[in-house]
Amino acid sequence: MPDAATPRRSVRSALRVFEIDQPATQSWKRRRLIELGYGIPDWLRLVPVDFEANDSWPDRLSAAGFDADRPTLIVSTGVTLYLSKDTTAATLRHIARLAPGSTLALSFPLPAELLAPADRPALDRATKGARANGTPFLSFYTPQEMLTLARRSGLADARHIPATTLADRYFSHRPDALRPTPGEDFLLATT
C-alpha cells in the first residue's frame, strides 16, 4: 500500500479509450467537447472510420496509437444494426486477431419475429425513424446466427447473453422501473 507521500496513479491515467465512429459523427463529437469546454482528454482517441466504405479500422486505430499486441476490451453497442452482415463478419475477423485475452462485448438486434408482440410496434417506429433520418437499420441476427458468425470469424469463446438476463440482473430492483430496450441481446467473446 502506498504511503501518503507516494502519488497514486489514477485509473483514468492508465486508461486509453479509442472511440470509433462515422467521420461526420466523430467530427461533431470533437467540436461539441471543445464547445462545452472539456477539450479532448489525453486518454481519449476519436478515430473516424466508415466501416461500409471499407475503411481499414485496424490501420486507423494503429495510426491513433492503438497497440494490437496488448489485450483489449472492445465494446460495440448499437452498431451492428447499421452495418451489413458482411461488414460485421469482417469486423469480427479483425477482432479475433487481437491479442490473446482481448474481450468483446457486442450488442446485436433481434429480428422482429423473436420479439414479444407488445415490443414489435416500438421496433417498427424506430426502423421507420432511422430510415427517415438516413441511417437505416441493415442487419438483425438470431442469437444462433450471431454465435455462428463469431465462431466462424475466429472467436471460439463466444457466448450469447439475452437482454432479459441483463434486465433481470441489473435492472430488477430499480425504483423507477427503468428497463433496457428489449430486442437487443449481447455477444460476449474472448480471443
PDB file of C-alpha atoms in Angstrom:
ATOM      1  CA  MET A   1       0.000   0.000   0.000  1.00  0.00           C
ATOM      2  CA  PRO A   2       1.456   3.386  -0.949  1.00  0.00           C
ATOM      3  CA  ASP A   3       2.148   5.839   1.837  1.00  0.00           C
ATOM      4  CA  ALA A   4       0.669   9.316   1.835  1.00  0.00           C
ATOM      5  CA  ALA A   5       3.785  10.754   0.167  1.00  0.00           C
ATOM      6  CA  THR A   6       3.555   8.355  -2.793  1.00  0.00           C
ATOM      7  CA  PRO A   7       1.262   9.665  -5.539  1.00  0.00           C
ATOM      8  CA  ARG A   8      -1.255   7.107  -6.711  1.00  0.00           C
ATOM      9  CA  ARG A   9      -1.790   6.639 -10.389  1.00  0.00           C
ATOM     10  CA  SER A  10      -5.439   7.091 -11.177  1.00  0.00           C
ATOM     11  CA  VAL A  11      -7.312   4.542 -13.232  1.00  0.00           C
ATOM     12  CA  ARG A  12      -8.071   7.261 -15.748  1.00  0.00           C
ATOM     13  CA  SER A  13      -4.380   7.999 -16.284  1.00  0.00           C
ATOM     14  CA  ALA A  14      -3.759   4.317 -17.067  1.00  0.00           C
ATOM     15  CA  LEU A  15      -6.788   4.007 -19.331  1.00  0.00           C
ATOM     16  CA  ARG A  16      -6.737   4.726 -23.053  1.00  0.00           C
ATOM     17  CA  VAL A  17     -10.025   4.858 -24.902  1.00  0.00           C
ATOM     18  CA  PHE A  18     -10.230   4.610 -28.673  1.00  0.00           C
ATOM     19  CA  GLU A  19     -13.665   5.529 -29.913  1.00  0.00           C
ATOM     20  CA  ILE A  20     -14.520   4.632 -33.488  1.00  0.00           C
ATOM     21  CA  ASP A  21     -17.454   6.298 -35.179  1.00  0.00           C
ATOM     22  CA  GLN A  22     -18.554   7.661 -38.532  1.00  0.00           C
ATOM     23  CA  PRO A  23     -16.360  10.592 -39.658  1.00  0.00           C
ATOM     24  CA  ALA A  24     -19.169  13.192 -39.536  1.00  0.00           C
ATOM     25  CA  THR A  25     -20.339  11.991 -36.124  1.00  0.00           C
ATOM     26  CA  GLN A  26     -16.786  11.919 -34.799  1.00  0.00           C
ATOM     27  CA  SER A  27     -16.219  15.474 -36.040  1.00  0.00           C
ATOM     28  CA  TRP A  28     -19.409  16.643 -34.302  1.00  0.00           C
ATOM     29  CA  LYS A  29     -18.349  14.961 -31.023  1.00  0.00           C
ATOM     30  CA  ARG A  30     -14.923  16.577 -31.196  1.00  0.00           C
ATOM     31  CA  ARG A  31     -16.467  20.013 -31.853  1.00  0.00           C
ATOM     32  CA  ARG A  32     -19.018  19.562 -29.089  1.00  0.00           C
ATOM     33  CA  LEU A  33     -16.441  18.562 -26.461  1.00  0.00           C
ATOM     34  CA  ILE A  34     -14.430  21.665 -27.309  1.00  0.00           C
ATOM     35  CA  GLU A  35     -17.515  23.945 -27.362  1.00  0.00           C
ATOM     36  CA  LEU A  36     -18.515  22.714 -23.905  1.00  0.00           C
ATOM     37  CA  GLY A  37     -15.034  23.429 -22.563  1.00  0.00           C
ATOM     38  CA  TYR A  38     -13.960  19.831 -21.987  1.00  0.00           C
ATOM     39  CA  GLY A  39     -11.454  19.627 -24.801  1.00  0.00           C
ATOM     40  CA  ILE A  40     -10.177  16.229 -25.896  1.00  0.00           C
ATOM     41  CA  PRO A  41      -8.582  14.453 -22.928  1.00  0.00           C
ATOM     42  CA  ASP A  42      -5.181  12.830 -23.457  1.00  0.00           C
ATOM     43  CA  TRP A  43      -6.632   9.381 -22.742  1.00  0.00           C
ATOM     44  CA  LEU A  44      -9.291   9.645 -25.483  1.00  0.00           C
ATOM     45  CA  ARG A  45      -8.657   8.996 -29.176  1.00  0.00           C
ATOM     46  CA  LEU A  46     -11.536   9.819 -31.521  1.00  0.00           C
ATOM     47  CA  VAL A  47     -10.992   7.654 -34.584  1.00  0.00           C
ATOM     48  CA  PRO A  48     -13.173   8.367 -37.632  1.00  0.00           C
ATOM     49  CA  VAL A  49     -13.988   5.242 -39.658  1.00  0.00           C
ATOM     50  CA  ASP A  50     -16.616   4.427 -42.271  1.00  0.00           C
ATOM     51  CA  PHE A  51     -16.917   0.653 -41.996  1.00  0.00           C
ATOM     52  CA  GLU A  52     -19.131   0.342 -45.055  1.00  0.00           C
ATOM     53  CA  ALA A  53     -16.656   2.282 -47.214  1.00  0.00           C
ATOM     54  CA  ASN A  54     -14.003  -0.362 -46.489  1.00  0.00           C
ATOM     55  CA  ASP A  55     -12.001   1.978 -44.262  1.00  0.00           C
ATOM     56  CA  SER A  56      -9.348  -0.093 -42.526  1.00  0.00           C
ATOM     57  CA  TRP A  57     -10.269   0.472 -38.903  1.00  0.00           C
ATOM     58  CA  PRO A  58      -7.263  -1.558 -37.672  1.00  0.00           C
ATOM     59  CA  ASP A  59      -4.949   0.769 -39.625  1.00  0.00           C
ATOM     60  CA  ARG A  60      -6.755   3.864 -38.343  1.00  0.00           C
ATOM     61  CA  LEU A  61      -6.544   2.599 -34.758  1.00  0.00           C
ATOM     62  CA  SER A  62      -2.849   1.870 -35.149  1.00  0.00           C
ATOM     63  CA  ALA A  63      -2.244   5.370 -36.522  1.00  0.00           C
ATOM     64  CA  ALA A  64      -4.016   6.737 -33.418  1.00  0.00           C
ATOM     65  CA  GLY A  65      -1.620   4.838 -31.130  1.00  0.00           C
ATOM     66  CA  PHE A  66      -3.532   1.607 -30.516  1.00  0.00           C
ATOM     67  CA  ASP A  67      -1.344  -1.401 -29.650  1.00  0.00           C
ATOM     68  CA  ALA A  68      -2.980  -4.552 -31.063  1.00  0.00           C
ATOM     69  CA  ASP A  69      -0.459  -6.713 -29.202  1.00  0.00           C
ATOM     70  CA  ARG A  70      -1.946  -5.827 -25.803  1.00  0.00           C
ATOM     71  CA  PRO A  71      -5.179  -7.401 -24.508  1.00  0.00           C
ATOM     72  CA  THR A  72      -8.069  -5.072 -25.167  1.00  0.00           C
ATOM     73  CA  LEU A  73     -11.679  -4.584 -24.177  1.00  0.00           C
ATOM     74  CA  ILE A  74     -13.861  -3.878 -27.213  1.00  0.00           C
ATOM     75  CA  VAL A  75     -17.351  -2.566 -26.551  1.00  0.00           C
ATOM     76  CA  SER A  76     -19.656  -2.224 -29.524  1.00  0.00           C
ATOM     77  CA  THR A  77     -23.207  -1.257 -28.646  1.00  0.00           C
ATOM     78  CA  GLY A  78     -25.878  -0.104 -31.048  1.00  0.00           C
ATOM     79  CA  VAL A  79     -23.634  -0.565 -34.077  1.00  0.00           C
ATOM     80  CA  THR A  80     -24.332  -3.882 -35.833  1.00  0.00           C
ATOM     81  CA  LEU A  81     -27.841  -2.904 -36.907  1.00  0.00           C
ATOM     82  CA  TYR A  82     -26.307  -0.127 -39.068  1.00  0.00           C
ATOM     83  CA  LEU A  83     -23.748  -2.435 -40.715  1.00  0.00           C
ATOM     84  CA  SER A  84     -24.179  -5.036 -43.411  1.00  0.00           C
ATOM     85  CA  LYS A  85     -23.702  -8.612 -42.292  1.00  0.00           C
ATOM     86  CA  ASP A  86     -20.550  -8.843 -44.435  1.00  0.00           C
ATOM     87  CA  THR A  87     -19.070  -5.794 -42.698  1.00  0.00           C
ATOM     88  CA  THR A  88     -19.926  -7.196 -39.267  1.00  0.00           C
ATOM     89  CA  ALA A  89     -18.261 -10.509 -40.208  1.00  0.00           C
ATOM     90  CA  ALA A  90     -15.118  -8.690 -41.404  1.00  0.00           C
ATOM     91  CA  THR A  91     -15.049  -6.664 -38.177  1.00  0.00           C
ATOM     92  CA  LEU A  92     -15.302  -9.826 -36.074  1.00  0.00           C
ATOM     93  CA  ARG A  93     -12.447 -11.413 -38.053  1.00  0.00           C
ATOM     94  CA  HIS A  94     -10.225  -8.410 -37.244  1.00  0.00           C
ATOM     95  CA  ILE A  95     -11.201  -8.548 -33.581  1.00  0.00           C
ATOM     96  CA  ALA A  96     -10.376 -12.269 -33.454  1.00  0.00           C
ATOM     97  CA  ARG A  97      -6.787 -11.388 -34.458  1.00  0.00           C
ATOM     98  CA  LEU A  98      -6.272  -9.051 -31.499  1.00  0.00           C
ATOM     99  CA  ALA A  99      -4.006 -10.057 -28.624  1.00  0.00           C
ATOM    100  CA  PRO A 100      -4.966 -13.181 -26.702  1.00  0.00           C
ATOM    101  CA  GLY A 101      -7.141 -12.299 -23.742  1.00  0.00           C
ATOM    102  CA  SER A 102      -8.954  -9.493 -25.550  1.00  0.00           C
ATOM    103  CA  THR A 103     -12.664  -9.359 -24.761  1.00  0.00           C
ATOM    104  CA  LEU A 104     -15.565  -8.266 -26.957  1.00  0.00           C
ATOM    105  CA  ALA A 105     -18.982  -7.134 -25.694  1.00  0.00           C
ATOM    106  CA  LEU A 106     -21.197  -6.526 -28.719  1.00  0.00           C
ATOM    107  CA  SER A 107     -24.907  -5.809 -28.842  1.00  0.00           C
ATOM    108  CA  PHE A 108     -26.981  -7.058 -31.735  1.00  0.00           C
ATOM    109  CA  PRO A 109     -30.633  -6.513 -32.627  1.00  0.00           C
ATOM    110  CA  LEU A 110     -33.051  -9.422 -32.794  1.00  0.00           C
ATOM    111  CA  PRO A 111     -35.406  -9.831 -35.752  1.00  0.00           C
ATOM    112  CA  ALA A 112     -38.987  -8.710 -35.120  1.00  0.00           C
ATOM    113  CA  GLU A 113     -40.286 -12.283 -35.066  1.00  0.00           C
ATOM    114  CA  LEU A 114     -38.201 -13.000 -31.940  1.00  0.00           C
ATOM    115  CA  LEU A 115     -39.659 -10.041 -30.051  1.00  0.00           C
ATOM    116  CA  ALA A 116     -42.718 -10.185 -27.864  1.00  0.00           C
ATOM    117  CA  PRO A 117     -45.748  -8.914 -29.810  1.00  0.00           C
ATOM    118  CA  ALA A 118     -46.016  -5.911 -27.473  1.00  0.00           C
ATOM    119  CA  ASP A 119     -42.438  -4.849 -28.364  1.00  0.00           C
ATOM    120  CA  ARG A 120     -42.811  -5.017 -32.152  1.00  0.00           C
ATOM    121  CA  PRO A 121     -44.528  -1.619 -32.660  1.00  0.00           C
ATOM    122  CA  ALA A 122     -41.591   0.168 -30.990  1.00  0.00           C
ATOM    123  CA  LEU A 123     -39.145  -1.590 -33.322  1.00  0.00           C
ATOM    124  CA  ASP A 124     -41.299  -0.645 -36.302  1.00  0.00           C
ATOM    125  CA  ARG A 125     -41.321   3.037 -35.221  1.00  0.00           C
ATOM    126  CA  ALA A 126     -37.555   3.017 -34.646  1.00  0.00           C
ATOM    127  CA  THR A 127     -36.942   1.361 -38.025  1.00  0.00           C
ATOM    128  CA  LYS A 128     -39.061   3.956 -39.838  1.00  0.00           C
ATOM    129  CA  GLY A 129     -37.407   6.821 -37.937  1.00  0.00           C
ATOM    130  CA  ALA A 130     -33.905   5.570 -38.698  1.00  0.00           C
ATOM    131  CA  ARG A 131     -34.723   5.224 -42.392  1.00  0.00           C
ATOM    132  CA  ALA A 132     -36.239   8.733 -42.474  1.00  0.00           C
ATOM    133  CA  ASN A 133     -33.062  10.120 -40.863  1.00  0.00           C
ATOM    134  CA  GLY A 134     -30.825   8.483 -43.464  1.00  0.00           C
ATOM    135  CA  THR A 135     -29.449   5.808 -41.130  1.00  0.00           C
ATOM    136  CA  PRO A 136     -31.495   2.714 -41.973  1.00  0.00           C
ATOM    137  CA  PHE A 137     -31.250  -0.466 -39.940  1.00  0.00           C
ATOM    138  CA  LEU A 138     -29.470  -3.022 -42.135  1.00  0.00           C
ATOM    139  CA  SER A 139     -28.973  -6.186 -40.103  1.00  0.00           C
ATOM    140  CA  PHE A 140     -30.790  -8.234 -37.497  1.00  0.00           C
ATOM    141  CA  TYR A 141     -29.499 -11.501 -36.032  1.00  0.00           C
ATOM    142  CA  THR A 142     -30.885 -14.508 -34.249  1.00  0.00           C
ATOM    143  CA  PRO A 143     -28.721 -15.493 -31.279  1.00  0.00           C
ATOM    144  CA  GLN A 144     -27.564 -18.656 -33.068  1.00  0.00           C
ATOM    145  CA  GLU A 145     -26.708 -16.673 -36.200  1.00  0.00           C
ATOM    146  CA  MET A 146     -24.539 -14.249 -34.192  1.00  0.00           C
ATOM    147  CA  LEU A 147     -22.797 -17.096 -32.331  1.00  0.00           C
ATOM    148  CA  THR A 148     -22.087 -18.877 -35.611  1.00  0.00           C
ATOM    149  CA  LEU A 149     -20.777 -15.664 -37.176  1.00  0.00           C
ATOM    150  CA  ALA A 150     -18.493 -15.043 -34.196  1.00  0.00           C
ATOM    151  CA  ARG A 151     -17.123 -18.596 -34.168  1.00  0.00           C
ATOM    152  CA  ARG A 152     -16.551 -18.651 -37.935  1.00  0.00           C
ATOM    153  CA  SER A 153     -14.692 -15.360 -37.538  1.00  0.00           C
ATOM    154  CA  GLY A 154     -12.252 -16.978 -35.131  1.00  0.00           C
ATOM    155  CA  LEU A 155     -13.828 -16.073 -31.791  1.00  0.00           C
ATOM    156  CA  ALA A 156     -14.001 -19.564 -30.335  1.00  0.00           C
ATOM    157  CA  ASP A 157     -15.054 -18.481 -26.849  1.00  0.00           C
ATOM    158  CA  ALA A 158     -18.364 -16.772 -27.651  1.00  0.00           C
ATOM    159  CA  ARG A 159     -21.495 -16.606 -25.523  1.00  0.00           C
ATOM    160  CA  HIS A 160     -24.967 -15.199 -26.048  1.00  0.00           C
ATOM    161  CA  ILE A 161     -26.354 -13.032 -23.241  1.00  0.00           C
ATOM    162  CA  PRO A 162     -30.100 -12.342 -23.654  1.00  0.00           C
ATOM    163  CA  ALA A 163     -31.332  -8.826 -22.903  1.00  0.00           C
ATOM    164  CA  THR A 164     -33.780 -10.362 -20.427  1.00  0.00           C
ATOM    165  CA  THR A 165     -30.860 -11.778 -18.417  1.00  0.00           C
ATOM    166  CA  LEU A 166     -29.197  -8.359 -18.272  1.00  0.00           C
ATOM    167  CA  ALA A 167     -32.503  -6.687 -17.370  1.00  0.00           C
ATOM    168  CA  ASP A 168     -33.121  -9.141 -14.528  1.00  0.00           C
ATOM    169  CA  ARG A 169     -29.552  -8.874 -13.247  1.00  0.00           C
ATOM    170  CA  TYR A 170     -29.038  -5.125 -13.409  1.00  0.00           C
ATOM    171  CA  PHE A 171     -32.491  -3.502 -13.521  1.00  0.00           C
ATOM    172  CA  SER A 172     -34.828  -5.667 -11.426  1.00  0.00           C
ATOM    173  CA  HIS A 173     -34.675  -3.592  -8.236  1.00  0.00           C
ATOM    174  CA  ARG A 174     -34.775  -0.116  -9.696  1.00  0.00           C
ATOM    175  CA  PRO A 175     -37.387   2.094  -8.018  1.00  0.00           C
ATOM    176  CA  ASP A 176     -38.045   3.906 -11.321  1.00  0.00           C
ATOM    177  CA  ALA A 177     -38.811   0.640 -13.215  1.00  0.00           C
ATOM    178  CA  LEU A 178     -36.258   1.564 -15.900  1.00  0.00           C
ATOM    179  CA  ARG A 179     -35.531  -1.393 -18.176  1.00  0.00           C
ATOM    180  CA  PRO A 180     -33.253  -1.749 -21.214  1.00  0.00           C
ATOM    181  CA  THR A 181     -34.810  -1.754 -24.641  1.00  0.00           C
ATOM    182  CA  PRO A 182     -35.994  -5.266 -25.471  1.00  0.00           C
ATOM    183  CA  GLY A 183     -34.692  -6.946 -28.572  1.00  0.00           C
ATOM    184  CA  GLU A 184     -31.014  -6.090 -28.264  1.00  0.00           C
ATOM    185  CA  ASP A 185     -29.015  -9.054 -26.987  1.00  0.00           C
ATOM    186  CA  PHE A 186     -25.272  -9.327 -26.368  1.00  0.00           C
ATOM    187  CA  LEU A 187     -22.410 -11.402 -27.670  1.00  0.00           C
ATOM    188  CA  LEU A 188     -19.569 -11.820 -25.195  1.00  0.00           C
ATOM    189  CA  ALA A 189     -16.387 -13.289 -26.681  1.00  0.00           C
ATOM    190  CA  THR A 190     -12.675 -13.516 -25.995  1.00  0.00           C
ATOM    191  CA  THR A 191      -9.681 -14.086 -28.231  1.00  0.00           C
TER     192      THR A 191
END
